[in-house]
Amino acid sequence: MTAAGVSAASAGGRPWHGTRIITVSNQKGGVGKTTTAVNVAAAMALDGLRVLVIDMDPQGNASTALSIPHTSGTAGIYDVIIDGIPLSEVVQPCPHVPGLLCAPATIDLAGAEIELVPLVARENRLRRALEVYLSEQDQPLDLVIIDCPPSLGLLTVNAFVAAREVLIPIQCEYYALEGLSQLMKNVELIQQHLNAGLRISTILLTMYDGRTRLAADVADQVREYFGERVLRTVVPRSVRVSEAPSHGETVMTHDPGSAGALSYAEAAAEMRRQEV
């Protein structure tokens, strides 16, 4: 880590040593999953940490938000998990945030679920590629964030096997907990059969509208169920957060003074203080 990274991390109270690997997952779409992945990553990098985002979603939204080219034919995470090319050959730097890297997803990844089925050790391909990549770094990475598709297929399984932690964004709406029990069961299956060290470490409440009683009720329900794993910070509904990817940016650089950017910065600060 650079001297600036040490200083910023120390100021934020970063307690961990080595590389923290977090998968951001929720099988329900539209909960702010990719938004959370890229903005937490950007907030950490802006505080001096070295961060890698791995885009495992064929839609490539995380790649878009980080201004990483991901048109068909671009070397991306598909080539890593299907063809076995080194992760180092597809990782690109984010032009807006120093210290932030991204392994992009191209549309080719849409066929990977089927192509993975006959492959040997199909659940471990991302983990092996990531282990090699991390071992090759002159400067160790502080954090790897893996953005999953909104499904529980083999791409998500690869992400769970490669990670040590799961971050679940939950939107403060009526169907907030819909499908969450199935996600929890899948995490348990991964723990039992493929990755005993995986744990749900962080819950982030997103799309919070303080004007409604419903948002407060959902937040209370989630906090009662998950306890201290729920971050105190909530992310409000924000036009600035939504529009930032259209400029090829996260809200952290698009409008750093906005409520959304300040919330993600505080969420990242809370995560730095977690015991891991």
XYZ file of C-alpha atoms in Angstrom:
276
model
C 0.000 0.000 0.000
C 1.163 3.544 -0.677
C 1.982 5.914 2.152
C -1.176 7.839 1.324
C -3.117 4.589 1.516
C -1.697 3.793 4.936
C -2.541 7.270 6.179
C -6.097 7.256 4.858
C -6.751 3.698 5.965
C -5.438 4.416 9.435
C -7.602 7.499 9.673
C -10.605 5.383 8.746
C -9.660 2.749 11.282
C -9.136 -0.071 8.781
C -8.560 -3.129 10.973
C -7.924 -5.853 8.464
C -4.662 -7.254 7.137
C -4.257 -8.770 3.697
C -6.959 -8.646 1.041
C -10.620 -8.536 1.947
C -12.815 -10.252 -0.682
C -16.504 -9.313 -0.684
C -19.279 -10.490 -2.976
C -22.227 -8.122 -3.391
C -25.305 -10.224 -3.985
C -29.081 -10.204 -3.944
C -31.094 -12.379 -6.290
C -33.790 -9.703 -6.370
C -33.108 -7.137 -9.077
C -33.332 -3.385 -8.660
C -32.089 -3.235 -5.069
C -28.999 -1.129 -5.742
C -26.598 -4.065 -5.906
C -24.292 -2.818 -8.655
C -24.670 0.766 -7.433
C -23.521 -0.363 -3.993
C -20.625 -2.399 -5.386
C -19.125 0.424 -7.452
C -19.739 3.238 -4.989
C -18.354 1.386 -1.971
C -15.349 0.422 -4.112
C -14.855 4.024 -5.256
C -15.235 5.372 -1.714
C -12.605 2.937 -0.432
C -10.216 3.795 -3.283
C -10.685 7.533 -2.768
C -9.598 6.965 0.824
C -6.325 5.485 -0.391
C -7.054 1.760 -0.536
C -6.183 -0.377 -3.567
C -9.439 -1.893 -4.807
C -10.424 -4.330 -7.565
C -13.998 -4.652 -8.836
C -14.809 -7.913 -10.629
C -17.910 -7.555 -12.800
C -19.674 -10.929 -12.970
C -22.942 -9.571 -14.368
C -23.379 -10.011 -18.153
C -25.139 -6.623 -18.279
C -21.779 -5.032 -17.457
C -23.301 -2.197 -15.442
C -20.394 -2.041 -13.000
C -17.988 -1.758 -15.935
C -20.089 1.074 -17.373
C -20.124 2.987 -14.082
C -16.331 2.757 -13.891
C -15.780 3.831 -17.542
C -14.222 0.472 -18.420
C -14.648 -0.634 -22.079
C -16.659 -3.839 -22.233
C -17.972 -4.216 -25.759
C -18.081 -7.697 -27.271
C -14.571 -8.765 -28.161
C -12.997 -6.938 -25.225
C -11.014 -9.262 -22.970
C -13.054 -9.673 -19.822
C -14.013 -11.958 -16.985
C -15.621 -14.369 -19.489
C -12.195 -15.119 -20.948
C -10.843 -15.715 -17.450
C -13.424 -18.228 -16.248
C -14.090 -19.982 -19.572
C -10.762 -19.858 -21.423
C -8.461 -19.636 -18.417
C -6.566 -16.501 -19.432
C -4.854 -14.718 -16.515
C -6.920 -12.160 -14.652
C -4.035 -9.724 -14.999
C -4.670 -9.588 -18.761
C -8.215 -8.226 -18.386
C -7.925 -5.881 -15.385
C -8.074 -2.189 -16.320
C -7.649 0.976 -14.231
C -10.662 3.207 -13.612
C -9.835 6.583 -15.219
C -11.685 8.646 -12.602
C -10.435 7.057 -9.366
C -6.750 6.330 -8.677
C -6.191 2.936 -7.111
C -9.445 1.490 -8.450
C -9.218 -1.413 -10.909
C -11.895 -3.375 -12.750
C -12.159 -6.724 -14.507
C -15.001 -6.003 -16.965
C -17.979 -8.108 -18.008
C -18.846 -8.358 -21.693
C -22.066 -9.669 -23.227
C -20.199 -12.935 -23.892
C -20.670 -13.660 -20.193
C -24.381 -14.261 -20.872
C -23.525 -17.692 -22.281
C -21.090 -18.599 -19.533
C -23.721 -20.232 -17.312
C -24.204 -22.941 -19.946
C -20.544 -23.154 -20.956
C -19.453 -23.675 -17.347
C -21.601 -26.784 -16.867
C -19.229 -29.368 -18.456
C -16.001 -27.753 -17.232
C -13.791 -29.298 -14.569
C -13.972 -27.558 -11.170
C -16.565 -25.213 -12.614
C -17.364 -23.599 -9.237
C -13.713 -22.767 -8.495
C -12.571 -21.061 -11.682
C -12.853 -17.495 -10.439
C -11.254 -18.316 -7.094
C -8.225 -19.923 -8.721
C -7.771 -17.026 -11.148
C -8.085 -14.505 -8.304
C -5.626 -16.372 -6.077
C -3.009 -16.322 -8.846
C -3.641 -12.629 -9.554
C -3.325 -11.619 -5.908
C -0.128 -13.624 -5.468
C 1.463 -11.756 -8.392
C 0.867 -8.230 -7.039
C 3.903 -6.187 -5.987
C 1.568 -3.996 -3.942
C -1.106 -6.083 -2.228
C -4.711 -5.190 -2.897
C -6.731 -4.122 0.134
C -10.133 -5.059 -1.198
C -11.793 -7.084 -3.953
C -15.502 -6.477 -4.601
C -17.364 -8.930 -6.845
C -20.617 -7.767 -8.427
C -23.012 -10.648 -9.126
C -25.943 -11.010 -11.503
C -29.421 -11.010 -9.889
C -29.649 -14.795 -9.975
C -28.235 -17.808 -8.184
C -26.562 -19.554 -11.128
C -22.975 -20.684 -11.666
C -21.625 -17.153 -12.054
C -22.912 -16.256 -8.598
C -21.661 -19.573 -7.215
C -18.187 -18.744 -8.580
C -18.382 -15.382 -6.817
C -19.423 -17.002 -3.521
C -16.613 -19.544 -3.719
C -14.023 -16.859 -4.459
C -15.159 -14.532 -1.664
C -14.867 -14.557 2.109
C -17.769 -12.201 2.789
C -21.194 -11.419 1.368
C -22.620 -7.882 1.337
C -26.385 -7.839 0.768
C -28.049 -4.577 -0.272
C -31.702 -4.527 0.799
C -34.067 -1.875 -0.495
C -36.452 -0.267 1.975
C -39.619 -1.323 0.181
C -42.488 -3.756 0.693
C -40.836 -6.728 -1.004
C -37.474 -6.123 0.672
C -37.117 -9.589 2.187
C -38.633 -11.433 -0.778
C -36.280 -14.199 -1.876
C -33.797 -13.424 0.872
C -34.402 -16.746 2.603
C -33.394 -18.571 -0.583
C -30.224 -16.484 -0.816
C -29.404 -17.384 2.789
C -29.979 -21.088 2.058
C -27.651 -20.895 -0.925
C -24.958 -19.252 1.166
C -25.347 -22.092 3.682
C -24.959 -24.665 0.893
C -21.801 -22.937 -0.315
C -20.484 -22.961 3.257
C -21.185 -26.678 3.638
C -19.791 -27.880 0.319
C -17.505 -25.341 -1.363
C -16.341 -22.483 0.884
C -16.549 -23.031 4.639
C -15.097 -19.575 5.342
C -17.871 -17.634 3.589
C -20.101 -15.485 5.808
C -22.722 -12.778 5.462
C -20.855 -9.879 7.040
C -22.688 -6.757 5.892
C -26.245 -5.608 5.175
C -26.807 -2.181 3.628
C -30.243 -0.557 3.489
C -30.737 1.225 0.157
C -33.374 3.415 -1.509
C -34.428 4.751 1.889
C -37.211 7.343 1.846
C -37.387 8.964 5.255
C -40.784 10.490 4.449
C -42.520 7.111 4.561
C -43.422 4.928 7.517
C -42.843 1.867 5.316
C -39.120 2.584 4.960
C -38.714 2.866 8.726
C -40.700 -0.348 9.274
C -38.581 -2.284 6.767
C -35.375 -0.922 8.303
C -36.533 -1.983 11.775
C -37.430 -5.441 10.507
C -34.068 -5.931 8.811
C -32.150 -4.695 11.870
C -34.128 -7.019 14.135
C -33.315 -9.997 11.911
C -29.647 -9.299 11.074
C -28.553 -7.359 14.157
C -25.105 -5.761 14.095
C -24.430 -6.886 10.545
C -26.694 -4.056 9.340
C -24.745 -0.843 8.765
C -26.085 2.175 10.634
C -25.792 4.196 7.424
C -28.738 4.033 5.027
C -28.557 5.111 1.384
C -31.409 7.427 0.374
C -33.184 7.469 -2.936
C -31.151 9.815 -5.105
C -31.379 11.031 -8.673
C -27.648 11.821 -8.603
C -26.817 8.206 -7.739
C -29.003 6.953 -10.594
C -27.677 9.346 -13.233
C -23.959 8.966 -12.465
C -23.450 5.763 -14.566
C -24.765 7.582 -17.657
C -21.658 9.760 -17.329
C -19.401 6.711 -16.880
C -18.861 7.566 -13.233
C -19.872 6.608 -9.733
C -21.676 9.225 -7.672
C -18.476 9.537 -5.619
C -16.854 11.507 -8.451
C -19.971 12.663 -10.326
C -21.357 14.621 -7.368
C -19.253 14.022 -4.244
C -21.311 16.463 -2.168
C -24.644 14.765 -2.849
C -26.579 12.859 -0.195
C -25.964 9.582 -2.024
C -22.198 10.095 -2.215
C -21.984 11.092 1.446
C -24.014 8.015 2.434
C -21.793 5.626 0.484
C -18.696 7.302 1.929
C -20.051 6.756 5.436
C -21.049 3.161 4.631
C -17.490 2.505 3.427
C -16.119 4.084 6.602
C -18.314 1.758 8.683
C -17.067 -1.240 6.722
C -13.474 -0.219 7.404
C -14.237 -0.373 11.102
C -15.707 -3.886 10.928
C -13.896 -6.727 12.624
C -13.043 -9.249 9.908
